[in-house]
Amino acid sequence: MSTEVEVQFASQDPQLPSEAQINTWVEAALAQYSQQFSLCVRIVDSAESRGLNKQYRDKDKPTNVLSFCFDMPDCITGETEILGDLVVCAPVVAAESKEQNKALFDHWAHMIVHGVLHLLGFDHIKDSEALEMEQLERDILAVLAISDPYKIN
């Protein structure tokens, strides 16, 4: 499988994952699929996250990860499936990792995997969907040697 990941760093946070780490996490989330994918991961600060969260979700605060699925027009055909964009807020991820007593880059991995699953159509609105999505996250993160992100410490 081949995945094209465009990584954009729009945050001044000093502790950001590398492009290689992000690619590894995306690849792990997509490992069960044989087709080619393309997506963008944008790492932002609180102001940009807050603005997007307000505009698209009517929530006036920054959030850890936003996913924007791409809907390919029927008139375009290609071998690569464009999934969409992930916007990850560095300060929120850092704060959550401290609050939840998790290793920073383990939490980053979880947020990237979580966002990719959203781009694939998984959701957690209904309890049954949440259980399925959370188990997928656990399974993918286990391959990366990252412990259960839903386990209460």
mmCIF file with all atom_site columns, C-alpha atoms in Angstrom:
data_model
loop_
_atom_site.group_PDB
_atom_site.id
_atom_site.type_symbol
_atom_site.label_atom_id
_atom_site.label_alt_id
_atom_site.label_comp_id
_atom_site.label_asym_id
_atom_site.label_entity_id
_atom_site.label_seq_id
_atom_site.pdbx_PDB_ins_code
_atom_site.Cartn_x
_atom_site.Cartn_y
_atom_site.Cartn_z
_atom_site.occupancy
_atom_site.B_iso_or_equiv
_atom_site.pdbx_formal_charge
_atom_site.auth_seq_id
_atom_site.auth_comp_id
_atom_site.auth_asym_id
_atom_site.auth_atom_id
_atom_site.pdbx_PDB_model_num
ATOM 1   C CA . MET A 1 1   ? 0.000   0.000  0.000   1.00 0.00 ? 1   MET A CA 1
ATOM 2   C CA . SER A 1 2   ? 1.152   3.495  -0.691  1.00 0.00 ? 2   SER A CA 1
ATOM 3   C CA . THR A 1 3   ? -0.132  6.534  1.116   1.00 0.00 ? 3   THR A CA 1
ATOM 4   C CA . GLU A 1 4   ? 0.611   10.132 0.238   1.00 0.00 ? 4   GLU A CA 1
ATOM 5   C CA . VAL A 1 5   ? 0.598   12.256 3.370   1.00 0.00 ? 5   VAL A CA 1
ATOM 6   C CA . GLU A 1 6   ? 1.118   15.984 3.158   1.00 0.00 ? 6   GLU A CA 1
ATOM 7   C CA . VAL A 1 7   ? 2.152   17.277 6.582   1.00 0.00 ? 7   VAL A CA 1
ATOM 8   C CA . GLN A 1 8   ? 1.807   20.989 7.326   1.00 0.00 ? 8   GLN A CA 1
ATOM 9   C CA . PHE A 1 9   ? 3.325   22.482 10.470  1.00 0.00 ? 9   PHE A CA 1
ATOM 10  C CA . ALA A 1 10  ? 1.485   25.685 11.398  1.00 0.00 ? 10  ALA A CA 1
ATOM 11  C CA . SER A 1 11  ? 2.326   25.529 15.112  1.00 0.00 ? 11  SER A CA 1
ATOM 12  C CA . GLN A 1 12  ? 5.236   26.970 17.039  1.00 0.00 ? 12  GLN A CA 1
ATOM 13  C CA . ASP A 1 13  ? 4.956   24.291 19.734  1.00 0.00 ? 13  ASP A CA 1
ATOM 14  C CA . PRO A 1 14  ? 8.456   22.979 20.535  1.00 0.00 ? 14  PRO A CA 1
ATOM 15  C CA . GLN A 1 15  ? 7.362   19.342 20.952  1.00 0.00 ? 15  GLN A CA 1
ATOM 16  C CA . LEU A 1 16  ? 5.802   18.248 17.701  1.00 0.00 ? 16  LEU A CA 1
ATOM 17  C CA . PRO A 1 17  ? 6.015   14.811 16.116  1.00 0.00 ? 17  PRO A CA 1
ATOM 18  C CA . SER A 1 18  ? 8.174   14.485 13.037  1.00 0.00 ? 18  SER A CA 1
ATOM 19  C CA . GLU A 1 19  ? 6.773   14.013 9.568   1.00 0.00 ? 19  GLU A CA 1
ATOM 20  C CA . ALA A 1 20  ? 8.125   10.433 9.687   1.00 0.00 ? 20  ALA A CA 1
ATOM 21  C CA . GLN A 1 21  ? 6.231   9.710  12.924  1.00 0.00 ? 21  GLN A CA 1
ATOM 22  C CA . ILE A 1 22  ? 3.011   11.092 11.480  1.00 0.00 ? 22  ILE A CA 1
ATOM 23  C CA . ASN A 1 23  ? 3.467   8.966  8.355   1.00 0.00 ? 23  ASN A CA 1
ATOM 24  C CA . THR A 1 24  ? 4.025   5.857  10.495  1.00 0.00 ? 24  THR A CA 1
ATOM 25  C CA . TRP A 1 25  ? 0.810   6.485  12.442  1.00 0.00 ? 25  TRP A CA 1
ATOM 26  C CA . VAL A 1 26  ? -1.211  7.146  9.276   1.00 0.00 ? 26  VAL A CA 1
ATOM 27  C CA . GLU A 1 27  ? 0.182   3.999  7.622   1.00 0.00 ? 27  GLU A CA 1
ATOM 28  C CA . ALA A 1 28  ? -0.735  1.935  10.696  1.00 0.00 ? 28  ALA A CA 1
ATOM 29  C CA . ALA A 1 29  ? -4.306  3.231  10.579  1.00 0.00 ? 29  ALA A CA 1
ATOM 30  C CA . LEU A 1 30  ? -4.577  2.348  6.886   1.00 0.00 ? 30  LEU A CA 1
ATOM 31  C CA . ALA A 1 31  ? -2.655  -0.955 6.962   1.00 0.00 ? 31  ALA A CA 1
ATOM 32  C CA . GLN A 1 32  ? -5.719  -3.145 6.460   1.00 0.00 ? 32  GLN A CA 1
ATOM 33  C CA . TYR A 1 33  ? -6.540  -1.481 3.122   1.00 0.00 ? 33  TYR A CA 1
ATOM 34  C CA . SER A 1 34  ? -4.876  -2.359 -0.188  1.00 0.00 ? 34  SER A CA 1
ATOM 35  C CA . GLN A 1 35  ? -5.684  0.809  -2.114  1.00 0.00 ? 35  GLN A CA 1
ATOM 36  C CA . GLN A 1 36  ? -3.680  4.010  -2.346  1.00 0.00 ? 36  GLN A CA 1
ATOM 37  C CA . PHE A 1 37  ? -4.712  6.930  -0.173  1.00 0.00 ? 37  PHE A CA 1
ATOM 38  C CA . SER A 1 38  ? -3.911  10.612 0.017   1.00 0.00 ? 38  SER A CA 1
ATOM 39  C CA . LEU A 1 39  ? -4.527  12.969 2.920   1.00 0.00 ? 39  LEU A CA 1
ATOM 40  C CA . CYS A 1 40  ? -3.234  16.105 4.583   1.00 0.00 ? 40  CYS A CA 1
ATOM 41  C CA . VAL A 1 41  ? -2.323  16.439 8.262   1.00 0.00 ? 41  VAL A CA 1
ATOM 42  C CA . ARG A 1 42  ? -2.080  20.032 9.472   1.00 0.00 ? 42  ARG A CA 1
ATOM 43  C CA . ILE A 1 43  ? -0.652  20.732 12.929  1.00 0.00 ? 43  ILE A CA 1
ATOM 44  C CA . VAL A 1 44  ? -2.010  24.013 14.297  1.00 0.00 ? 44  VAL A CA 1
ATOM 45  C CA . ASP A 1 45  ? -2.098  26.205 17.381  1.00 0.00 ? 45  ASP A CA 1
ATOM 46  C CA . SER A 1 46  ? -5.197  26.995 19.468  1.00 0.00 ? 46  SER A CA 1
ATOM 47  C CA . ALA A 1 47  ? -6.405  30.018 17.490  1.00 0.00 ? 47  ALA A CA 1
ATOM 48  C CA . GLU A 1 48  ? -6.701  28.150 14.184  1.00 0.00 ? 48  GLU A CA 1
ATOM 49  C CA . SER A 1 49  ? -8.299  25.117 15.826  1.00 0.00 ? 49  SER A CA 1
ATOM 50  C CA . ARG A 1 50  ? -10.779 27.306 17.671  1.00 0.00 ? 50  ARG A CA 1
ATOM 51  C CA . GLY A 1 51  ? -11.721 29.165 14.473  1.00 0.00 ? 51  GLY A CA 1
ATOM 52  C CA . LEU A 1 52  ? -12.301 25.949 12.522  1.00 0.00 ? 52  LEU A CA 1
ATOM 53  C CA . ASN A 1 53  ? -14.190 24.315 15.395  1.00 0.00 ? 53  ASN A CA 1
ATOM 54  C CA . LYS A 1 54  ? -16.447 27.389 15.650  1.00 0.00 ? 54  LYS A CA 1
ATOM 55  C CA . GLN A 1 55  ? -17.003 27.559 11.888  1.00 0.00 ? 55  GLN A CA 1
ATOM 56  C CA . TYR A 1 56  ? -17.688 23.862 11.274  1.00 0.00 ? 56  TYR A CA 1
ATOM 57  C CA . ARG A 1 57  ? -18.988 22.531 14.612  1.00 0.00 ? 57  ARG A CA 1
ATOM 58  C CA . ASP A 1 58  ? -20.349 25.708 16.264  1.00 0.00 ? 58  ASP A CA 1
ATOM 59  C CA . LYS A 1 59  ? -18.076 25.112 19.275  1.00 0.00 ? 59  LYS A CA 1
ATOM 60  C CA . ASP A 1 60  ? -16.099 28.176 20.330  1.00 0.00 ? 60  ASP A CA 1
ATOM 61  C CA . LYS A 1 61  ? -12.997 26.424 21.652  1.00 0.00 ? 61  LYS A CA 1
ATOM 62  C CA . PRO A 1 62  ? -9.986  24.597 20.257  1.00 0.00 ? 62  PRO A CA 1
ATOM 63  C CA . THR A 1 63  ? -10.230 20.822 19.994  1.00 0.00 ? 63  THR A CA 1
ATOM 64  C CA . ASN A 1 64  ? -7.728  17.996 19.680  1.00 0.00 ? 64  ASN A CA 1
ATOM 65  C CA . VAL A 1 65  ? -8.471  16.829 16.129  1.00 0.00 ? 65  VAL A CA 1
ATOM 66  C CA . LEU A 1 66  ? -10.852 17.842 13.369  1.00 0.00 ? 66  LEU A CA 1
ATOM 67  C CA . SER A 1 67  ? -11.407 15.693 10.312  1.00 0.00 ? 67  SER A CA 1
ATOM 68  C CA . PHE A 1 68  ? -12.630 16.980 6.976   1.00 0.00 ? 68  PHE A CA 1
ATOM 69  C CA . CYS A 1 69  ? -13.595 14.193 4.583   1.00 0.00 ? 69  CYS A CA 1
ATOM 70  C CA . PHE A 1 70  ? -13.103 14.744 0.869   1.00 0.00 ? 70  PHE A CA 1
ATOM 71  C CA . ASP A 1 71  ? -15.999 13.849 -1.385  1.00 0.00 ? 71  ASP A CA 1
ATOM 72  C CA . MET A 1 72  ? -14.562 12.934 -4.787  1.00 0.00 ? 72  MET A CA 1
ATOM 73  C CA . PRO A 1 73  ? -16.724 14.239 -7.640  1.00 0.00 ? 73  PRO A CA 1
ATOM 74  C CA . ASP A 1 74  ? -18.135 11.430 -9.788  1.00 0.00 ? 74  ASP A CA 1
ATOM 75  C CA . CYS A 1 75  ? -16.472 12.882 -12.892 1.00 0.00 ? 75  CYS A CA 1
ATOM 76  C CA . ILE A 1 76  ? -12.979 12.273 -11.452 1.00 0.00 ? 76  ILE A CA 1
ATOM 77  C CA . THR A 1 77  ? -11.499 8.826  -11.479 1.00 0.00 ? 77  THR A CA 1
ATOM 78  C CA . GLY A 1 78  ? -8.144  7.822  -10.165 1.00 0.00 ? 78  GLY A CA 1
ATOM 79  C CA . GLU A 1 79  ? -6.238  5.099  -8.417  1.00 0.00 ? 79  GLU A CA 1
ATOM 80  C CA . THR A 1 80  ? -5.672  7.179  -5.304  1.00 0.00 ? 80  THR A CA 1
ATOM 81  C CA . GLU A 1 81  ? -8.501  7.654  -2.816  1.00 0.00 ? 81  GLU A CA 1
ATOM 82  C CA . ILE A 1 82  ? -8.321  11.187 -1.417  1.00 0.00 ? 82  ILE A CA 1
ATOM 83  C CA . LEU A 1 83  ? -9.461  10.869 2.186   1.00 0.00 ? 83  LEU A CA 1
ATOM 84  C CA . GLY A 1 84  ? -9.391  14.513 3.249   1.00 0.00 ? 84  GLY A CA 1
ATOM 85  C CA . ASP A 1 85  ? -7.706  16.655 5.883   1.00 0.00 ? 85  ASP A CA 1
ATOM 86  C CA . LEU A 1 86  ? -6.890  16.294 9.557   1.00 0.00 ? 86  LEU A CA 1
ATOM 87  C CA . VAL A 1 87  ? -6.291  19.380 11.674  1.00 0.00 ? 87  VAL A CA 1
ATOM 88  C CA . VAL A 1 88  ? -4.574  18.588 14.972  1.00 0.00 ? 88  VAL A CA 1
ATOM 89  C CA . CYS A 1 89  ? -4.167  21.210 17.683  1.00 0.00 ? 89  CYS A CA 1
ATOM 90  C CA . ALA A 1 90  ? -0.734  20.874 19.305  1.00 0.00 ? 90  ALA A CA 1
ATOM 91  C CA . PRO A 1 91  ? -1.527  22.727 22.572  1.00 0.00 ? 91  PRO A CA 1
ATOM 92  C CA . VAL A 1 92  ? -4.704  20.690 23.140  1.00 0.00 ? 92  VAL A CA 1
ATOM 93  C CA . VAL A 1 93  ? -2.916  17.380 22.500  1.00 0.00 ? 93  VAL A CA 1
ATOM 94  C CA . ALA A 1 94  ? -0.121  18.413 24.893  1.00 0.00 ? 94  ALA A CA 1
ATOM 95  C CA . ALA A 1 95  ? -2.577  19.482 27.608  1.00 0.00 ? 95  ALA A CA 1
ATOM 96  C CA . GLU A 1 96  ? -4.628  16.292 27.250  1.00 0.00 ? 96  GLU A CA 1
ATOM 97  C CA . SER A 1 97  ? -1.545  14.087 27.488  1.00 0.00 ? 97  SER A CA 1
ATOM 98  C CA . LYS A 1 98  ? -0.623  15.752 30.794  1.00 0.00 ? 98  LYS A CA 1
ATOM 99  C CA . GLU A 1 99  ? -4.199  15.662 32.153  1.00 0.00 ? 99  GLU A CA 1
ATOM 100 C CA . GLN A 1 100 ? -4.594  11.995 31.204  1.00 0.00 ? 100 GLN A CA 1
ATOM 101 C CA . ASN A 1 101 ? -1.083  11.027 32.338  1.00 0.00 ? 101 ASN A CA 1
ATOM 102 C CA . LYS A 1 102 ? -0.144  9.701  28.881  1.00 0.00 ? 102 LYS A CA 1
ATOM 103 C CA . ALA A 1 103 ? 3.137   9.877  27.016  1.00 0.00 ? 103 ALA A CA 1
ATOM 104 C CA . LEU A 1 104 ? 2.950   12.868 24.665  1.00 0.00 ? 104 LEU A CA 1
ATOM 105 C CA . PHE A 1 105 ? 3.770   11.037 21.429  1.00 0.00 ? 105 PHE A CA 1
ATOM 106 C CA . ASP A 1 106 ? 1.520   8.095  22.343  1.00 0.00 ? 106 ASP A CA 1
ATOM 107 C CA . HIS A 1 107 ? -1.335  10.596 22.582  1.00 0.00 ? 107 HIS A CA 1
ATOM 108 C CA . TRP A 1 108 ? -0.272  12.179 19.283  1.00 0.00 ? 108 TRP A CA 1
ATOM 109 C CA . ALA A 1 109 ? -0.380  8.729  17.678  1.00 0.00 ? 109 ALA A CA 1
ATOM 110 C CA . HIS A 1 110 ? -3.846  8.155  19.103  1.00 0.00 ? 110 HIS A CA 1
ATOM 111 C CA . MET A 1 111 ? -5.142  11.475 17.754  1.00 0.00 ? 111 MET A CA 1
ATOM 112 C CA . ILE A 1 112 ? -3.747  10.774 14.267  1.00 0.00 ? 112 ILE A CA 1
ATOM 113 C CA . VAL A 1 113 ? -5.199  7.238  14.222  1.00 0.00 ? 113 VAL A CA 1
ATOM 114 C CA . HIS A 1 114 ? -8.532  8.546  15.577  1.00 0.00 ? 114 HIS A CA 1
ATOM 115 C CA . GLY A 1 115 ? -8.667  11.231 12.879  1.00 0.00 ? 115 GLY A CA 1
ATOM 116 C CA . VAL A 1 116 ? -7.784  8.824  10.067  1.00 0.00 ? 116 VAL A CA 1
ATOM 117 C CA . LEU A 1 117 ? -10.578 6.490  11.188  1.00 0.00 ? 117 LEU A CA 1
ATOM 118 C CA . HIS A 1 118 ? -12.994 9.433  10.988  1.00 0.00 ? 118 HIS A CA 1
ATOM 119 C CA . LEU A 1 119 ? -11.801 10.078 7.422   1.00 0.00 ? 119 LEU A CA 1
ATOM 120 C CA . LEU A 1 120 ? -12.572 6.423  6.667   1.00 0.00 ? 120 LEU A CA 1
ATOM 121 C CA . GLY A 1 121 ? -16.150 6.929  7.882   1.00 0.00 ? 121 GLY A CA 1
ATOM 122 C CA . PHE A 1 122 ? -15.942 5.636  11.444  1.00 0.00 ? 122 PHE A CA 1
ATOM 123 C CA . ASP A 1 123 ? -17.693 7.618  14.148  1.00 0.00 ? 123 ASP A CA 1
ATOM 124 C CA . HIS A 1 124 ? -18.458 7.518  17.849  1.00 0.00 ? 124 HIS A CA 1
ATOM 125 C CA . ILE A 1 125 ? -21.839 9.223  18.117  1.00 0.00 ? 125 ILE A CA 1
ATOM 126 C CA . LYS A 1 126 ? -23.782 6.033  18.875  1.00 0.00 ? 126 LYS A CA 1
ATOM 127 C CA . ASP A 1 127 ? -22.531 3.720  21.618  1.00 0.00 ? 127 ASP A CA 1
ATOM 128 C CA . SER A 1 128 ? -22.220 0.764  19.238  1.00 0.00 ? 128 SER A CA 1
ATOM 129 C CA . GLU A 1 129 ? -20.167 2.857  16.785  1.00 0.00 ? 129 GLU A CA 1
ATOM 130 C CA . ALA A 1 130 ? -17.993 4.159  19.623  1.00 0.00 ? 130 ALA A CA 1
ATOM 131 C CA . LEU A 1 131 ? -17.229 0.632  20.808  1.00 0.00 ? 131 LEU A CA 1
ATOM 132 C CA . GLU A 1 132 ? -16.236 -0.441 17.291  1.00 0.00 ? 132 GLU A CA 1
ATOM 133 C CA . MET A 1 133 ? -14.076 2.638  16.684  1.00 0.00 ? 133 MET A CA 1
ATOM 134 C CA . GLU A 1 134 ? -12.374 2.443  20.085  1.00 0.00 ? 134 GLU A CA 1
ATOM 135 C CA . GLN A 1 135 ? -11.510 -1.228 19.534  1.00 0.00 ? 135 GLN A CA 1
ATOM 136 C CA . LEU A 1 136 ? -10.023 -0.418 16.125  1.00 0.00 ? 136 LEU A CA 1
ATOM 137 C CA . GLU A 1 137 ? -7.943  2.315  17.760  1.00 0.00 ? 137 GLU A CA 1
ATOM 138 C CA . ARG A 1 138 ? -6.732  -0.109 20.438  1.00 0.00 ? 138 ARG A CA 1
ATOM 139 C CA . ASP A 1 139 ? -5.797  -2.706 17.804  1.00 0.00 ? 139 ASP A CA 1
ATOM 140 C CA . ILE A 1 140 ? -3.933  -0.216 15.598  1.00 0.00 ? 140 ILE A CA 1
ATOM 141 C CA . LEU A 1 141 ? -2.095  1.354  18.524  1.00 0.00 ? 141 LEU A CA 1
ATOM 142 C CA . ALA A 1 142 ? -1.128  -2.088 19.864  1.00 0.00 ? 142 ALA A CA 1
ATOM 143 C CA . VAL A 1 143 ? 0.699   -2.742 16.578  1.00 0.00 ? 143 VAL A CA 1
ATOM 144 C CA . LEU A 1 144 ? 2.657   0.439  17.345  1.00 0.00 ? 144 LEU A CA 1
ATOM 145 C CA . ALA A 1 145 ? 3.366   -0.835 20.905  1.00 0.00 ? 145 ALA A CA 1
ATOM 146 C CA . ILE A 1 146 ? 1.132   1.854  22.411  1.00 0.00 ? 146 ILE A CA 1
ATOM 147 C CA . SER A 1 147 ? -1.103  0.854  25.289  1.00 0.00 ? 147 SER A CA 1
ATOM 148 C CA . ASP A 1 148 ? -4.897  1.172  25.400  1.00 0.00 ? 148 ASP A CA 1
ATOM 149 C CA . PRO A 1 149 ? -5.674  4.907  25.239  1.00 0.00 ? 149 PRO A CA 1
ATOM 150 C CA . TYR A 1 150 ? -9.040  4.346  26.919  1.00 0.00 ? 150 TYR A CA 1
ATOM 151 C CA . LYS A 1 151 ? -7.607  2.623  29.971  1.00 0.00 ? 151 LYS A CA 1
ATOM 152 C CA . ILE A 1 152 ? -8.006  4.882  32.992  1.00 0.00 ? 152 ILE A CA 1
ATOM 153 C CA . ASN A 1 153 ? -4.667  5.439  34.708  1.00 0.00 ? 153 ASN A CA 1
#
